[in-house]
Short mmCIF file of N, CA, C and O in Angstrom, two decimals:
data_model
loop_
_atom_site.label_atom_id
_atom_site.label_comp_id
_atom_site.label_asym_id
_atom_site.label_seq_id
_atom_site.Cartn_x
_atom_site.Cartn_y
_atom_site.Cartn_z
N MET A 218 5.42 -8.43 4.87
CA MET A 218 5.89 -8.12 3.55
C MET A 218 4.79 -8.51 2.58
O MET A 218 4.20 -9.57 2.68
N LEU A 219 4.55 -7.60 1.66
CA LEU A 219 3.51 -7.79 0.64
C LEU A 219 4.04 -7.33 -0.71
O LEU A 219 4.80 -6.37 -0.81
N ILE A 220 3.60 -8.03 -1.75
CA ILE A 220 3.82 -7.60 -3.13
C ILE A 220 2.44 -7.54 -3.75
O ILE A 220 1.67 -8.50 -3.67
N GLY A 221 2.13 -6.39 -4.37
CA GLY A 221 0.81 -6.24 -4.98
C GLY A 221 0.76 -5.03 -5.91
O GLY A 221 1.78 -4.38 -6.15
N ASN A 222 -0.45 -4.78 -6.38
CA ASN A 222 -0.68 -3.65 -7.32
C ASN A 222 -1.45 -2.52 -6.62
O ASN A 222 -2.41 -2.81 -5.86
N VAL A 223 -1.07 -1.32 -6.89
CA VAL A 223 -1.71 -0.17 -6.33
C VAL A 223 -3.06 -0.03 -6.99
O VAL A 223 -3.18 0.04 -8.19
N GLY A 224 -4.16 0.03 -6.19
CA GLY A 224 -5.52 0.03 -6.67
C GLY A 224 -6.00 1.38 -7.16
O GLY A 224 -6.93 1.43 -7.97
N LYS A 225 -5.50 2.45 -6.60
CA LYS A 225 -5.84 3.81 -7.02
C LYS A 225 -4.69 4.73 -6.67
O LYS A 225 -3.78 4.32 -5.95
N ASP A 226 -4.68 5.91 -7.26
CA ASP A 226 -3.60 6.81 -6.97
C ASP A 226 -3.49 7.08 -5.44
O ASP A 226 -4.58 7.25 -4.81
N PRO A 227 -2.33 7.12 -4.91
CA PRO A 227 -2.14 7.31 -3.46
C PRO A 227 -2.74 8.65 -3.02
O PRO A 227 -2.79 9.63 -3.77
N GLU A 228 -3.22 8.69 -1.81
CA GLU A 228 -3.72 9.94 -1.19
C GLU A 228 -2.59 10.49 -0.33
O GLU A 228 -2.04 9.78 0.50
N ILE A 229 -2.29 11.76 -0.49
CA ILE A 229 -1.23 12.39 0.23
C ILE A 229 -1.86 13.52 1.04
O ILE A 229 -2.57 14.34 0.53
N ARG A 230 -1.48 13.55 2.36
CA ARG A 230 -1.93 14.66 3.23
C ARG A 230 -0.68 15.23 3.89
O ARG A 230 0.30 14.48 4.17
N TYR A 231 -0.74 16.52 4.15
CA TYR A 231 0.36 17.16 4.92
C TYR A 231 -0.20 17.55 6.25
O TYR A 231 -1.16 18.33 6.34
N ILE A 232 0.39 16.94 7.30
CA ILE A 232 -0.04 17.28 8.65
C ILE A 232 0.75 18.41 9.27
O ILE A 232 0.41 18.92 10.37
N ALA A 233 1.86 18.77 8.62
CA ALA A 233 2.61 19.95 8.94
C ALA A 233 3.27 20.39 7.59
O ALA A 233 3.24 19.63 6.64
N PRO A 234 3.88 21.61 7.57
CA PRO A 234 4.36 22.08 6.30
C PRO A 234 5.32 21.12 5.53
O PRO A 234 5.31 21.01 4.34
N ASP A 235 6.13 20.38 6.30
CA ASP A 235 7.08 19.45 5.63
C ASP A 235 6.88 18.02 6.09
O ASP A 235 7.83 17.24 6.01
N GLU A 236 5.72 17.70 6.58
CA GLU A 236 5.48 16.31 7.10
C GLU A 236 4.23 15.69 6.40
O GLU A 236 3.09 16.08 6.68
N ALA A 237 4.57 14.81 5.44
CA ALA A 237 3.53 14.14 4.64
C ALA A 237 3.16 12.80 5.18
O ALA A 237 3.93 12.08 5.81
N VAL A 238 1.90 12.41 4.90
CA VAL A 238 1.40 11.05 5.16
C VAL A 238 0.75 10.54 3.90
O VAL A 238 -0.09 11.28 3.29
N ALA A 239 1.10 9.38 3.45
CA ALA A 239 0.54 8.78 2.22
C ALA A 239 -0.24 7.56 2.60
O ALA A 239 0.11 6.78 3.46
N THR A 240 -1.40 7.38 1.89
CA THR A 240 -2.23 6.22 2.04
C THR A 240 -2.31 5.52 0.69
O THR A 240 -2.68 6.17 -0.27
N ILE A 241 -1.99 4.27 0.67
CA ILE A 241 -2.07 3.46 -0.58
C ILE A 241 -3.02 2.33 -0.38
O ILE A 241 -3.03 1.66 0.68
N VAL A 242 -3.85 2.04 -1.37
CA VAL A 242 -4.70 0.90 -1.39
C VAL A 242 -4.00 -0.15 -2.29
O VAL A 242 -3.76 0.09 -3.44
N LEU A 243 -3.63 -1.28 -1.64
CA LEU A 243 -2.82 -2.31 -2.32
C LEU A 243 -3.63 -3.58 -2.49
O LEU A 243 -4.22 -4.07 -1.54
N ALA A 244 -3.64 -4.16 -3.70
CA ALA A 244 -4.31 -5.41 -3.98
C ALA A 244 -3.28 -6.55 -4.06
O ALA A 244 -2.30 -6.41 -4.80
N THR A 245 -3.47 -7.59 -3.29
CA THR A 245 -2.68 -8.79 -3.45
C THR A 245 -3.58 -9.87 -3.93
O THR A 245 -4.80 -9.90 -3.63
N THR A 246 -3.07 -10.84 -4.66
CA THR A 246 -3.91 -11.85 -5.25
C THR A 246 -3.50 -13.26 -4.84
O THR A 246 -2.30 -13.61 -4.83
N ASN A 247 -4.54 -14.05 -4.43
CA ASN A 247 -4.30 -15.46 -4.17
C ASN A 247 -4.71 -16.17 -5.43
O ASN A 247 -5.88 -16.05 -5.88
N ARG A 248 -3.83 -16.89 -6.04
CA ARG A 248 -4.11 -17.55 -7.32
C ARG A 248 -5.14 -18.66 -7.20
O ARG A 248 -5.27 -19.25 -6.18
N ALA A 249 -5.78 -18.89 -8.32
CA ALA A 249 -6.75 -19.97 -8.43
C ALA A 249 -6.02 -21.33 -8.36
O ALA A 249 -4.83 -21.39 -8.73
N TYR A 250 -6.65 -22.32 -7.81
CA TYR A 250 -6.08 -23.64 -7.76
C TYR A 250 -7.14 -24.72 -7.69
O TYR A 250 -8.30 -24.42 -7.46
N THR A 251 -6.72 -25.94 -7.92
CA THR A 251 -7.63 -27.12 -7.84
C THR A 251 -7.19 -27.97 -6.67
O THR A 251 -6.03 -28.37 -6.60
N MET A 252 -8.12 -28.30 -5.83
CA MET A 252 -7.83 -29.15 -4.64
C MET A 252 -7.69 -30.64 -5.12
O MET A 252 -8.12 -30.98 -6.24
N LYS A 253 -7.16 -31.49 -4.28
CA LYS A 253 -7.00 -32.88 -4.61
C LYS A 253 -8.29 -33.58 -5.01
O LYS A 253 -8.31 -34.49 -5.85
N ASP A 254 -9.42 -33.15 -4.41
CA ASP A 254 -10.71 -33.71 -4.75
C ASP A 254 -11.34 -33.16 -5.99
O ASP A 254 -12.47 -33.48 -6.35
N GLY A 255 -10.62 -32.24 -6.71
CA GLY A 255 -11.16 -31.67 -7.91
C GLY A 255 -11.88 -30.32 -7.75
O GLY A 255 -12.33 -29.73 -8.70
N THR A 256 -12.06 -29.92 -6.50
CA THR A 256 -12.75 -28.69 -6.27
C THR A 256 -11.92 -27.48 -6.75
O THR A 256 -10.70 -27.36 -6.47
N GLN A 257 -12.57 -26.62 -7.56
CA GLN A 257 -11.89 -25.43 -8.11
C GLN A 257 -12.02 -24.30 -7.11
O GLN A 257 -13.12 -23.93 -6.69
N VAL A 258 -10.91 -23.70 -6.78
CA VAL A 258 -10.88 -22.51 -5.88
C VAL A 258 -10.50 -21.35 -6.77
O VAL A 258 -9.41 -21.34 -7.32
N PRO A 259 -11.39 -20.33 -6.93
CA PRO A 259 -11.13 -19.24 -7.85
C PRO A 259 -10.04 -18.26 -7.29
O PRO A 259 -9.81 -18.23 -6.06
N GLU A 260 -9.48 -17.47 -8.18
CA GLU A 260 -8.58 -16.43 -7.78
C GLU A 260 -9.31 -15.42 -6.93
O GLU A 260 -10.48 -15.15 -7.10
N ARG A 261 -8.60 -14.88 -5.85
CA ARG A 261 -9.26 -14.00 -4.96
C ARG A 261 -8.27 -12.84 -4.63
O ARG A 261 -7.12 -13.05 -4.34
N ALA A 262 -8.77 -11.62 -4.69
CA ALA A 262 -7.95 -10.45 -4.37
C ALA A 262 -8.26 -10.02 -2.96
O ALA A 262 -9.40 -10.07 -2.46
N GLU A 263 -7.19 -9.60 -2.23
CA GLU A 263 -7.32 -9.06 -0.88
C GLU A 263 -6.84 -7.58 -0.99
O GLU A 263 -5.89 -7.30 -1.69
N TRP A 264 -7.54 -6.69 -0.30
CA TRP A 264 -7.20 -5.29 -0.36
C TRP A 264 -6.61 -4.84 0.99
O TRP A 264 -7.12 -5.23 2.02
N HIS A 265 -5.54 -4.12 0.94
CA HIS A 265 -4.82 -3.67 2.13
C HIS A 265 -4.65 -2.15 2.09
O HIS A 265 -4.44 -1.56 1.01
N THR A 266 -4.72 -1.51 3.28
CA THR A 266 -4.44 -0.09 3.40
C THR A 266 -3.02 0.07 3.95
O THR A 266 -2.68 -0.51 4.98
N VAL A 267 -2.18 0.76 3.21
CA VAL A 267 -0.80 0.96 3.56
C VAL A 267 -0.58 2.46 3.89
O VAL A 267 -0.95 3.31 3.10
N ILE A 268 0.02 2.74 5.02
CA ILE A 268 0.30 4.10 5.48
C ILE A 268 1.83 4.31 5.46
O ILE A 268 2.57 3.48 5.99
N LEU A 269 2.25 5.44 4.92
CA LEU A 269 3.67 5.80 4.88
C LEU A 269 3.82 7.22 5.37
O LEU A 269 2.99 8.08 5.09
N TRP A 270 4.93 7.51 6.06
CA TRP A 270 5.15 8.81 6.71
C TRP A 270 6.39 9.46 6.17
O TRP A 270 7.32 8.79 5.64
N LYS A 271 6.44 10.75 6.29
CA LYS A 271 7.61 11.64 6.04
C LYS A 271 8.26 11.40 4.69
O LYS A 271 7.63 11.57 3.68
N ALA A 272 9.54 10.99 4.66
CA ALA A 272 10.25 10.91 3.39
C ALA A 272 9.66 9.85 2.50
O ALA A 272 9.59 9.99 1.26
N TRP A 273 9.15 8.69 3.08
CA TRP A 273 8.56 7.63 2.27
C TRP A 273 7.27 8.17 1.65
O TRP A 273 6.96 7.83 0.51
N ALA A 274 6.53 9.01 2.37
CA ALA A 274 5.31 9.58 1.78
C ALA A 274 5.64 10.48 0.60
O ALA A 274 4.91 10.49 -0.41
N LYS A 275 6.70 11.23 0.72
CA LYS A 275 7.08 12.13 -0.39
C LYS A 275 7.57 11.28 -1.60
O LYS A 275 7.33 11.64 -2.74
N TYR A 276 8.25 10.15 -1.33
CA TYR A 276 8.62 9.23 -2.38
C TYR A 276 7.38 8.74 -3.12
O TYR A 276 7.32 8.72 -4.36
N VAL A 277 6.38 8.31 -2.32
CA VAL A 277 5.12 7.81 -2.90
C VAL A 277 4.47 8.90 -3.75
O VAL A 277 4.00 8.66 -4.85
N GLU A 278 4.48 10.13 -3.24
CA GLU A 278 3.85 11.26 -3.94
C GLU A 278 4.48 11.45 -5.36
O GLU A 278 3.78 11.74 -6.32
N GLN A 279 5.75 11.23 -5.45
CA GLN A 279 6.51 11.44 -6.74
C GLN A 279 6.38 10.26 -7.69
O GLN A 279 6.28 10.42 -8.88
N TYR A 280 6.47 9.03 -7.13
CA TYR A 280 6.74 7.88 -8.04
C TYR A 280 5.69 6.83 -8.05
O TYR A 280 5.68 5.97 -8.99
N ILE A 281 4.77 6.74 -7.11
CA ILE A 281 3.80 5.59 -7.09
C ILE A 281 2.45 6.07 -7.60
O ILE A 281 1.91 7.07 -7.18
N HIS A 282 1.90 5.23 -8.57
CA HIS A 282 0.64 5.56 -9.16
C HIS A 282 -0.25 4.31 -9.27
O HIS A 282 0.26 3.21 -9.12
N LYS A 283 -1.48 4.52 -9.58
CA LYS A 283 -2.42 3.43 -9.77
C LYS A 283 -1.86 2.45 -10.83
O LYS A 283 -1.34 2.84 -11.85
N GLY A 284 -1.92 1.12 -10.51
CA GLY A 284 -1.43 0.10 -11.45
C GLY A 284 -0.03 -0.30 -11.22
O GLY A 284 0.37 -1.38 -11.74
N ASP A 285 0.78 0.43 -10.45
CA ASP A 285 2.18 0.04 -10.23
C ASP A 285 2.24 -1.20 -9.33
O ASP A 285 1.42 -1.38 -8.45
N LYS A 286 3.22 -2.01 -9.58
CA LYS A 286 3.52 -3.17 -8.70
C LYS A 286 4.55 -2.74 -7.70
O LYS A 286 5.60 -2.25 -8.09
N ILE A 287 4.26 -2.93 -6.41
CA ILE A 287 5.18 -2.53 -5.39
C ILE A 287 5.40 -3.65 -4.34
O ILE A 287 4.62 -4.55 -4.22
N PHE A 288 6.50 -3.52 -3.65
CA PHE A 288 6.86 -4.34 -2.49
C PHE A 288 6.73 -3.47 -1.27
O PHE A 288 7.26 -2.34 -1.27
N VAL A 289 6.08 -3.92 -0.22
CA VAL A 289 5.94 -3.21 1.02
C VAL A 289 6.33 -4.02 2.16
O VAL A 289 6.00 -5.21 2.24
N GLU A 290 7.10 -3.42 3.09
CA GLU A 290 7.46 -4.09 4.31
C GLU A 290 7.04 -3.19 5.48
O GLU A 290 7.33 -2.00 5.46
N GLY A 291 6.42 -3.78 6.48
CA GLY A 291 6.03 -2.91 7.60
C GLY A 291 5.32 -3.74 8.70
O GLY A 291 5.39 -4.95 8.74
N GLU A 292 4.65 -2.98 9.57
CA GLU A 292 3.97 -3.56 10.72
C GLU A 292 2.47 -3.49 10.57
O GLU A 292 1.96 -2.51 10.02
N LEU A 293 1.79 -4.51 11.03
CA LEU A 293 0.30 -4.55 10.97
C LEU A 293 -0.19 -3.82 12.23
O LEU A 293 0.21 -4.09 13.35
N HIS A 294 -1.09 -2.83 12.04
CA HIS A 294 -1.67 -2.07 13.11
C HIS A 294 -3.19 -2.19 12.99
O HIS A 294 -3.73 -2.04 11.87
N ASN A 295 -3.86 -2.48 14.06
CA ASN A 295 -5.34 -2.53 14.10
C ASN A 295 -5.82 -1.30 14.89
O ASN A 295 -5.30 -1.04 15.95
N ARG A 296 -6.77 -0.60 14.33
CA ARG A 296 -7.27 0.58 15.04
C ARG A 296 -8.83 0.51 15.01
O ARG A 296 -9.42 0.00 14.05
N SER A 297 -9.44 1.02 16.06
CA SER A 297 -10.85 1.08 16.19
C SER A 297 -11.31 2.53 16.15
O SER A 297 -10.55 3.41 16.66
N PHE A 298 -12.49 2.81 15.58
CA PHE A 298 -13.03 4.13 15.56
C PHE A 298 -14.50 4.10 15.43
O PHE A 298 -15.08 3.06 15.17
N THR A 299 -15.16 5.24 15.58
CA THR A 299 -16.57 5.34 15.43
C THR A 299 -16.83 6.15 14.15
O THR A 299 -16.28 7.23 13.98
N ASP A 300 -17.68 5.60 13.27
CA ASP A 300 -17.92 6.27 12.02
C ASP A 300 -18.94 7.42 12.16
O ASP A 300 -19.44 7.65 13.26
N ARG A 301 -19.24 8.08 11.06
CA ARG A 301 -20.21 9.20 11.09
C ARG A 301 -21.59 8.82 11.60
O ARG A 301 -22.35 9.62 12.06
N ASN A 302 -21.97 7.56 11.46
CA ASN A 302 -23.26 7.09 11.85
C ASN A 302 -23.27 6.57 13.32
O ASN A 302 -24.25 6.02 13.75
N GLY A 303 -22.11 6.70 13.99
CA GLY A 303 -22.04 6.27 15.35
C GLY A 303 -21.77 4.78 15.54
O GLY A 303 -21.82 4.26 16.66
N LEU A 304 -21.41 4.04 14.45
CA LEU A 304 -21.10 2.65 14.53
C LEU A 304 -19.67 2.43 14.82
O LEU A 304 -18.78 3.15 14.28
N SER A 305 -19.35 1.45 15.64
CA SER A 305 -17.95 1.07 15.92
C SER A 305 -17.38 0.31 14.74
O SER A 305 -17.99 -0.64 14.24
N ARG A 306 -16.23 0.69 14.28
CA ARG A 306 -15.52 0.06 13.18
C ARG A 306 -14.12 -0.26 13.61
O ARG A 306 -13.56 0.32 14.51
N SER A 307 -13.52 -1.22 12.83
CA SER A 307 -12.13 -1.47 13.05
C SER A 307 -11.45 -1.63 11.69
O SER A 307 -12.10 -1.97 10.72
N ARG A 308 -10.16 -1.35 11.65
CA ARG A 308 -9.42 -1.41 10.37
C ARG A 308 -8.02 -1.91 10.66
O ARG A 308 -7.41 -1.47 11.62
N ALA A 309 -7.58 -2.78 9.79
CA ALA A 309 -6.20 -3.19 9.85
C ALA A 309 -5.41 -2.38 8.82
O ALA A 309 -5.89 -2.22 7.67
N GLU A 310 -4.27 -1.82 9.18
CA GLU A 310 -3.42 -1.05 8.29
C GLU A 310 -1.99 -1.54 8.39
O GLU A 310 -1.60 -2.06 9.45
N ILE A 311 -1.32 -1.41 7.31
CA ILE A 311 0.12 -1.72 7.31
C ILE A 311 0.86 -0.38 7.37
O ILE A 311 0.69 0.47 6.52
N TRP A 312 1.60 -0.18 8.46
CA TRP A 312 2.45 1.04 8.58
C TRP A 312 3.82 0.67 7.97
O TRP A 312 4.61 -0.03 8.60
N ALA A 313 4.04 1.10 6.77
CA ALA A 313 5.18 0.71 6.00
C ALA A 313 6.48 1.36 6.54
O ALA A 313 6.50 2.52 6.87
N GLU A 314 7.52 0.52 6.58
CA GLU A 314 8.85 0.94 6.90
C GLU A 314 9.76 0.98 5.67
O GLU A 314 10.81 1.56 5.67
N LYS A 315 9.30 0.31 4.64
CA LYS A 315 10.04 0.25 3.38
C LYS A 315 9.07 -0.03 2.22
O LYS A 315 8.09 -0.74 2.39
N ILE A 316 9.33 0.64 1.10
CA ILE A 316 8.51 0.38 -0.08
C ILE A 316 9.46 0.38 -1.28
O ILE A 316 10.48 1.10 -1.32
N GLU A 317 9.15 -0.44 -2.24
CA GLU A 317 10.02 -0.55 -3.44
C GLU A 317 9.11 -0.65 -4.66
O GLU A 317 8.22 -1.50 -4.73
N LEU A 318 9.36 0.14 -5.63
CA LEU A 318 8.65 0.14 -6.89
C LEU A 318 9.23 -1.01 -7.76
O LEU A 318 10.40 -1.01 -8.08
N LEU A 319 8.41 -2.04 -8.07
CA LEU A 319 8.89 -3.15 -8.81
C LEU A 319 8.59 -3.05 -10.33
O LEU A 319 9.41 -3.44 -11.12
N GLN A 320 7.43 -2.50 -10.64
CA GLN A 320 7.04 -2.34 -12.02
C GLN A 320 6.09 -1.21 -12.11
O GLN A 320 5.08 -1.11 -11.36
N SER A 321 6.37 -0.24 -12.98
CA SER A 321 5.59 0.97 -13.08
C SER A 321 4.82 1.04 -14.40
O SER A 321 5.26 0.60 -15.40
N LYS A 322 3.63 1.66 -14.33
CA LYS A 322 2.87 1.91 -15.52
C LYS A 322 3.51 3.11 -16.27
O LYS A 322 3.25 3.32 -17.42
N ASN A 323 4.35 3.90 -15.53
CA ASN A 323 5.01 5.06 -16.12
C ASN A 323 6.55 4.79 -16.10
O ASN A 323 7.19 4.97 -15.11
N PRO A 324 7.09 4.29 -17.23
CA PRO A 324 8.50 3.93 -17.22
C PRO A 324 9.49 5.03 -16.77
O PRO A 324 10.46 4.75 -16.17
N SER A 325 9.15 6.30 -17.00
CA SER A 325 10.08 7.35 -16.62
C SER A 325 10.10 7.48 -15.08
O SER A 325 11.14 7.79 -14.52
N SER A 326 8.99 7.17 -14.39
CA SER A 326 9.03 7.18 -12.93
C SER A 326 9.89 6.06 -12.41
O SER A 326 10.61 6.25 -11.42
N PHE A 327 9.81 4.96 -13.03
CA PHE A 327 10.59 3.76 -12.57
C PHE A 327 12.12 4.05 -12.71
O PHE A 327 12.86 3.78 -11.78
N ALA A 328 12.50 4.68 -13.79
CA ALA A 328 13.92 4.95 -14.00
C ALA A 328 14.45 6.00 -13.01
O ALA A 328 15.57 5.96 -12.57
N ALA A 329 13.58 6.92 -12.60
CA ALA A 329 13.99 8.01 -11.75
C ALA A 329 13.86 7.73 -10.23
O ALA A 329 14.15 8.56 -9.40
N SER A 330 13.38 6.58 -9.90
CA SER A 330 13.04 6.30 -8.49
C SER A 330 14.27 5.97 -7.63
O SER A 330 14.48 4.82 -7.28
N ASP A 331 15.10 6.92 -7.27
CA ASP A 331 16.24 6.76 -6.45
C ASP A 331 15.88 6.97 -4.97
O ASP A 331 15.40 8.01 -4.57
N LYS A 332 16.03 5.90 -4.17
CA LYS A 332 15.66 5.96 -2.76
C LYS A 332 16.90 6.09 -1.84
O LYS A 332 16.78 5.85 -0.67
N SER A 333 18.01 6.44 -2.37
CA SER A 333 19.24 6.45 -1.60
C SER A 333 19.25 7.39 -0.39
O SER A 333 19.94 7.21 0.54
N ASP A 334 18.40 8.47 -0.48
CA ASP A 334 18.40 9.43 0.64
C ASP A 334 17.22 9.25 1.64
O ASP A 334 17.03 10.07 2.55
N ILE A 335 16.44 8.18 1.49
CA ILE A 335 15.30 7.98 2.35
C ILE A 335 15.74 7.14 3.55
O ILE A 335 16.37 6.09 3.41
N LYS A 336 15.33 7.55 4.72
CA LYS A 336 15.57 6.83 5.97
C LYS A 336 14.34 6.61 6.74
O LYS A 336 13.43 7.34 6.81
#
């Protein structure tokens, strides 16, 4: 479970005529604090890649935009791949099972975000 801000507009791909996949870049923040010995630990942002499928992807396409605050619940998946330069890479992704718009930069999107038909 994560709560954070969408870092850029979601990317939507259609892998079949009616089957969408959405990718969201989500920023979560660890707040600054002071340790008992007086050491200052600065605020730090972590970036996460969130993947949503089918009806949730269509929901994202309609209602989620850069700057929105969202709640995401899902599973962590690690995948490995070879990049264009032939280097081995790995990436952790959250495959979301649920998403909720908590605060929108576009108030009309927030009011219209009915998820009652999403499964």
